[in-house]
Coordinates of C-alpha atoms in Angstrom, one line a residue:
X1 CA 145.6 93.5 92.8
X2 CA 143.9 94.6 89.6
X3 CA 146.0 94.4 86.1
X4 CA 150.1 93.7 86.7
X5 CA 152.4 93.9 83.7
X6 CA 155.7 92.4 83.7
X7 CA 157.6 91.5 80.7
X8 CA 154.9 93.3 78.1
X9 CA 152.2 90.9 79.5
X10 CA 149.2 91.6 81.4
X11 CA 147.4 89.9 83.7
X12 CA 144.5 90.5 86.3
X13 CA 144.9 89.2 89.9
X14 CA 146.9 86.1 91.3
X15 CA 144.7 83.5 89.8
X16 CA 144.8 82.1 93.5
X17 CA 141.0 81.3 94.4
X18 CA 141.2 78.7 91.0
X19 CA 139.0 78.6 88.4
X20 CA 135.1 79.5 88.7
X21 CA 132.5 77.2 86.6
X22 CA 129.5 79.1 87.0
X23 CA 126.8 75.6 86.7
X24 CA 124.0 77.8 88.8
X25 CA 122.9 80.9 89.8
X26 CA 126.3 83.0 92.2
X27 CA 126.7 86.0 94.5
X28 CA 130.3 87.1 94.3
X29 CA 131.4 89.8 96.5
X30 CA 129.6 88.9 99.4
X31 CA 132.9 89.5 101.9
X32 CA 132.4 92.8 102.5
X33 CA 131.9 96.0 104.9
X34 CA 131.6 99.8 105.4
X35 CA 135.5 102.0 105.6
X36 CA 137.0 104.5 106.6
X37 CA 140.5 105.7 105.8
X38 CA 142.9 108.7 105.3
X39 CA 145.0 109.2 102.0
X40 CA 148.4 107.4 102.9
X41 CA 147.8 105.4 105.2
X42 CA 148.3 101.6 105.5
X43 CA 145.5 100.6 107.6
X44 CA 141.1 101.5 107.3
X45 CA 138.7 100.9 110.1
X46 CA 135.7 98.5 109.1
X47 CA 132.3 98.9 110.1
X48 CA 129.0 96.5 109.5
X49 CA 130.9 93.5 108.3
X50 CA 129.7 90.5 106.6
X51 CA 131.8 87.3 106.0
X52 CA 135.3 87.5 106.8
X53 CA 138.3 89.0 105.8
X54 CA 141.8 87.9 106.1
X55 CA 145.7 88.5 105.2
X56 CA 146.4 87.8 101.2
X57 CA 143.1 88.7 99.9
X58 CA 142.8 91.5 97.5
X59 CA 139.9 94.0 97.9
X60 CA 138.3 97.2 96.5
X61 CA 137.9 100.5 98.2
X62 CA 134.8 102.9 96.7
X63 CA 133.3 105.7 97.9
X64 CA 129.8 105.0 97.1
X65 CA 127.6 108.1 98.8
X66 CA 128.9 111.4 99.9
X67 CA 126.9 114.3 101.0
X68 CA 129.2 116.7 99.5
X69 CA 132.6 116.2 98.0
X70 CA 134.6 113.8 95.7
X71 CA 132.4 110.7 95.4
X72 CA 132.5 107.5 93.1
X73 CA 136.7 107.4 93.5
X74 CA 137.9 103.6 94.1
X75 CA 141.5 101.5 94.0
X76 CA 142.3 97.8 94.4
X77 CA 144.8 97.1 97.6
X78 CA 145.7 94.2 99.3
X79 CA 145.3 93.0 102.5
X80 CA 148.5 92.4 104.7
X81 CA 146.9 91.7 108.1
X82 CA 143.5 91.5 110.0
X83 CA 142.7 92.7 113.7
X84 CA 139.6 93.0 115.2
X85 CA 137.7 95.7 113.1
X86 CA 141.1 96.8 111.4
X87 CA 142.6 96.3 107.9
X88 CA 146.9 96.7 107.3
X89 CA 147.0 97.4 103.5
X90 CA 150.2 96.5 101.3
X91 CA 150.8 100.0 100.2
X92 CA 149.2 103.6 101.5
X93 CA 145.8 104.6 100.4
X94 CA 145.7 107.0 97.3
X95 CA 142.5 108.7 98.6
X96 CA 140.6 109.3 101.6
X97 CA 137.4 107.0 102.1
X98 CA 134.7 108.6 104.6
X99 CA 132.1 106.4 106.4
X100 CA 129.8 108.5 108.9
X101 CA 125.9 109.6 108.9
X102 CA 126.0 111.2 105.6
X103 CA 129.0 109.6 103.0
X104 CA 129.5 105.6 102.7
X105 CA 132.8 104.2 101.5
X106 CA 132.6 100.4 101.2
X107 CA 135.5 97.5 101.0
X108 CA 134.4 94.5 99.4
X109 CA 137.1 91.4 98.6
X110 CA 137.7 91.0 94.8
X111 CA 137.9 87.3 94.3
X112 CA 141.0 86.0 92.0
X113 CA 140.3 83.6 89.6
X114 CA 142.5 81.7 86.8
X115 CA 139.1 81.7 84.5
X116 CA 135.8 82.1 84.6
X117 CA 133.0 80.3 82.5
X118 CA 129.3 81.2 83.3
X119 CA 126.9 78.8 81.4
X120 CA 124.0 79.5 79.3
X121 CA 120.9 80.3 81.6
X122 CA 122.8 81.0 84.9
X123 CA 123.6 84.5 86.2
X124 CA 126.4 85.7 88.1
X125 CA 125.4 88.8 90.7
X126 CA 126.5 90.7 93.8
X127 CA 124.7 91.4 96.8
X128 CA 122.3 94.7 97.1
X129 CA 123.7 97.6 97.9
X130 CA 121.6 98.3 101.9
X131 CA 122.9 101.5 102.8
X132 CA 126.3 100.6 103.7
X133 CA 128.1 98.2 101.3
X134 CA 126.9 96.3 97.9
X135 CA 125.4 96.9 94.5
X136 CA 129.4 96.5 93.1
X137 CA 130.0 93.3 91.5
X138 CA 134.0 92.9 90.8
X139 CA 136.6 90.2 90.0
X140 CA 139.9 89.1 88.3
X141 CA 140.6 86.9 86.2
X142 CA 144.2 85.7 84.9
X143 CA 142.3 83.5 82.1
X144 CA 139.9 83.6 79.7
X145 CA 136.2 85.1 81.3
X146 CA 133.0 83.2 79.1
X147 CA 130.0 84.5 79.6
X148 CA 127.0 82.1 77.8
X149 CA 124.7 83.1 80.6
X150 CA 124.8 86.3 82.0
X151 CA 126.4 89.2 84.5
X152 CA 123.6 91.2 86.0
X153 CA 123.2 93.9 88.9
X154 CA 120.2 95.9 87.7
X155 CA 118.1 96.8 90.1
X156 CA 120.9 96.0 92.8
X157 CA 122.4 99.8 93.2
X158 CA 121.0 102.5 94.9
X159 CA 117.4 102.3 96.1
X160 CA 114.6 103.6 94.9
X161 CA 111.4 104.9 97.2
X162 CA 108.0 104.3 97.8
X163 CA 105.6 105.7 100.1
X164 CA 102.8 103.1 101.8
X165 CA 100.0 103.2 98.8
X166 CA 96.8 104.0 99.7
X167 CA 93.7 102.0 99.3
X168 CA 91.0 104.6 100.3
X169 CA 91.4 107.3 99.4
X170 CA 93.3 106.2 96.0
X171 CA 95.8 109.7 96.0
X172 CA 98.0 111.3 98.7
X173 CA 98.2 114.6 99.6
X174 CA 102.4 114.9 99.2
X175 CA 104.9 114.6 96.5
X176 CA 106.7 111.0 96.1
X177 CA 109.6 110.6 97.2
X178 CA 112.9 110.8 94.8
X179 CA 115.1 108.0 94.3
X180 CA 118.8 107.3 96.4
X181 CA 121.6 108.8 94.4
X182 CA 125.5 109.1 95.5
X183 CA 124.9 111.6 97.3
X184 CA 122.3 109.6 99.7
X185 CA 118.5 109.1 99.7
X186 CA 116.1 111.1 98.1
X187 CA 113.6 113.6 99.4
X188 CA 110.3 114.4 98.4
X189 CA 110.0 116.2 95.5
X190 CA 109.5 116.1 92.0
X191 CA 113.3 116.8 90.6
X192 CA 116.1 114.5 90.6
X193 CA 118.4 113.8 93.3
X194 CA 121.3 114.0 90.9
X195 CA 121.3 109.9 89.4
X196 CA 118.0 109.2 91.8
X197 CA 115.1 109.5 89.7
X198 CA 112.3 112.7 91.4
X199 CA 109.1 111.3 92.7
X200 CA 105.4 112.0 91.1
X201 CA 103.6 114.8 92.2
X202 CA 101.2 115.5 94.6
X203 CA 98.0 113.7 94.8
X204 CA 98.8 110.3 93.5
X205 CA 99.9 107.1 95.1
X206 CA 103.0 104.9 93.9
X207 CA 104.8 107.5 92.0
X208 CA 108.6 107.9 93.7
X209 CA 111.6 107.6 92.0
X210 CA 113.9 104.7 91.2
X211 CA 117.1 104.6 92.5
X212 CA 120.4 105.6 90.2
X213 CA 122.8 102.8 89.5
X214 CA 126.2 103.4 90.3
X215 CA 126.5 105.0 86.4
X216 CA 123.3 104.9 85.1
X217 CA 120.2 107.0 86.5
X218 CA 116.9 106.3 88.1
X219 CA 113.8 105.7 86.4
X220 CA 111.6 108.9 87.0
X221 CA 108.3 108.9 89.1
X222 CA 104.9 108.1 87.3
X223 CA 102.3 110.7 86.3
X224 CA 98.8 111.1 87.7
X225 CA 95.9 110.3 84.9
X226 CA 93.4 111.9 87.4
X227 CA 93.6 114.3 90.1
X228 CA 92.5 113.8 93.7
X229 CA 91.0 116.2 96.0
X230 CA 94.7 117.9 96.6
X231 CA 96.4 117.5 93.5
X232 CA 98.9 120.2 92.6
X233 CA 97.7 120.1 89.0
X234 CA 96.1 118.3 86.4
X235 CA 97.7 116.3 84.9
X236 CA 100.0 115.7 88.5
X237 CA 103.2 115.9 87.0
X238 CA 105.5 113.3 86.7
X239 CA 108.8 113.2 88.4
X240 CA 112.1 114.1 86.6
X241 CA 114.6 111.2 85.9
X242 CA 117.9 110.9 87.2
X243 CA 121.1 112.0 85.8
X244 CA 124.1 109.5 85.4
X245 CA 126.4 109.6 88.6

């Protein structure tokens, strides 16, 4: 899985799932599922599957979200057997991959193509990332990749937040909410949560941060152009943008 060299040439992938013609709108990536694993070991436990995975394919481990300690660290492997909720790898992890209430590592299968053509107008994407896998879009090619139309996730990483906007009164009394970062979802409060973007101050409606992509950060929160009754200043201050991840 990934590039192999043999003979001073390089390739990417088996070239086993054919060629793809990109004629309309795709979602690759959509085989995938929450993991867990220890460094060394042949086998990861899958949780919150969608579609189905099976012996041969190749697939990509990332740790997307971790409270505290190493995050964003990844590796291609392939898949030797399938039972039940359990994954037999053709060689021992690299690194450890944690799945539990506060870090999410995700598996998703990397499809193989021989080449990939995406016409003019048509987009090629990968499904959202909801809390537990997506927002990765990944394949190989052993070919030529052309790309008239486009390859797209924005807006398909980490999430931002909102808080229910208010029709009367037209402020709320609390600070918006900062955006989902890798290292999980925001909080309220005007700075950062590191590539989340901080939400707007108190005394506004609408103003939490956007989520930060997997590299690139979250829009910040809005500032207030008027106070209400319990602003915390005047201007309300904006919230600060994310860092990159």
């Amino acid at each position: 899985a990934g590039q192999t060299c043999a003979a001073g040439a390089c390739q990417y992938g088996t070239g086993s799932d054919g060629p793809l013609v990109a004629a309309t709108d795709q979602v690759i990536g959509t085989v995938r599922a929450g993991v867990a694993g220890v460094a060394g070991s042949t086998t990861v436990t899958l949780s919150n599957v969608a579609g189905v995975f099976a012996a041969g394919q190749s697939v990509l481990l990332h740790q997307t979200q971790a409270a505290v300690g190493p995050v964003g660290h990844y590796e291609y492997a392939r898949v030797m057997a399938v039972s039940g909720m359990t994954l037999t790898l053709a060689a021992p992890l690299r690194s450890g991959y944690v799945s539990d209430a506060t870090s999410h590592a995700q598996v998703l299968r990397v499809m193989e193509y021989t080449a990939v053509t995406i016409n003019a107008e048509v987009t090629v994407t990968a499904p959202a990332w909801d809390g537990n896998s997506g927002g990765i879009l990944v394949f190989d090619a052993t070919g030529r990749v052309s790309v008239a139309g486009a390859i797209e996730a924005t807006g398909l990483g980490f999430r931002g937040n909102r808080r229910t906007c208010a029709v009367t009164p037209t402020y709320r009394c609390m600070r918006g909410v900062a955006g989902e970062s890798e290292r999980g979802r925001g909080a309220a409060a005007i700075v950062a949560n590191q590539s989340g973007g901080g939400g707007g101050g108190a005394g506004q409606d609408c103003a939490s941060g956007g989520g930060g992509g997997h590299a690139t950060p979250g829009e910040p929160g809005s500032a207030g152009s008027s106070a209400g009754a319990c602003a915390e200043a005047s201007p309300i201050p904006p919230g600060g943008g994310g860092g990159t991840a």
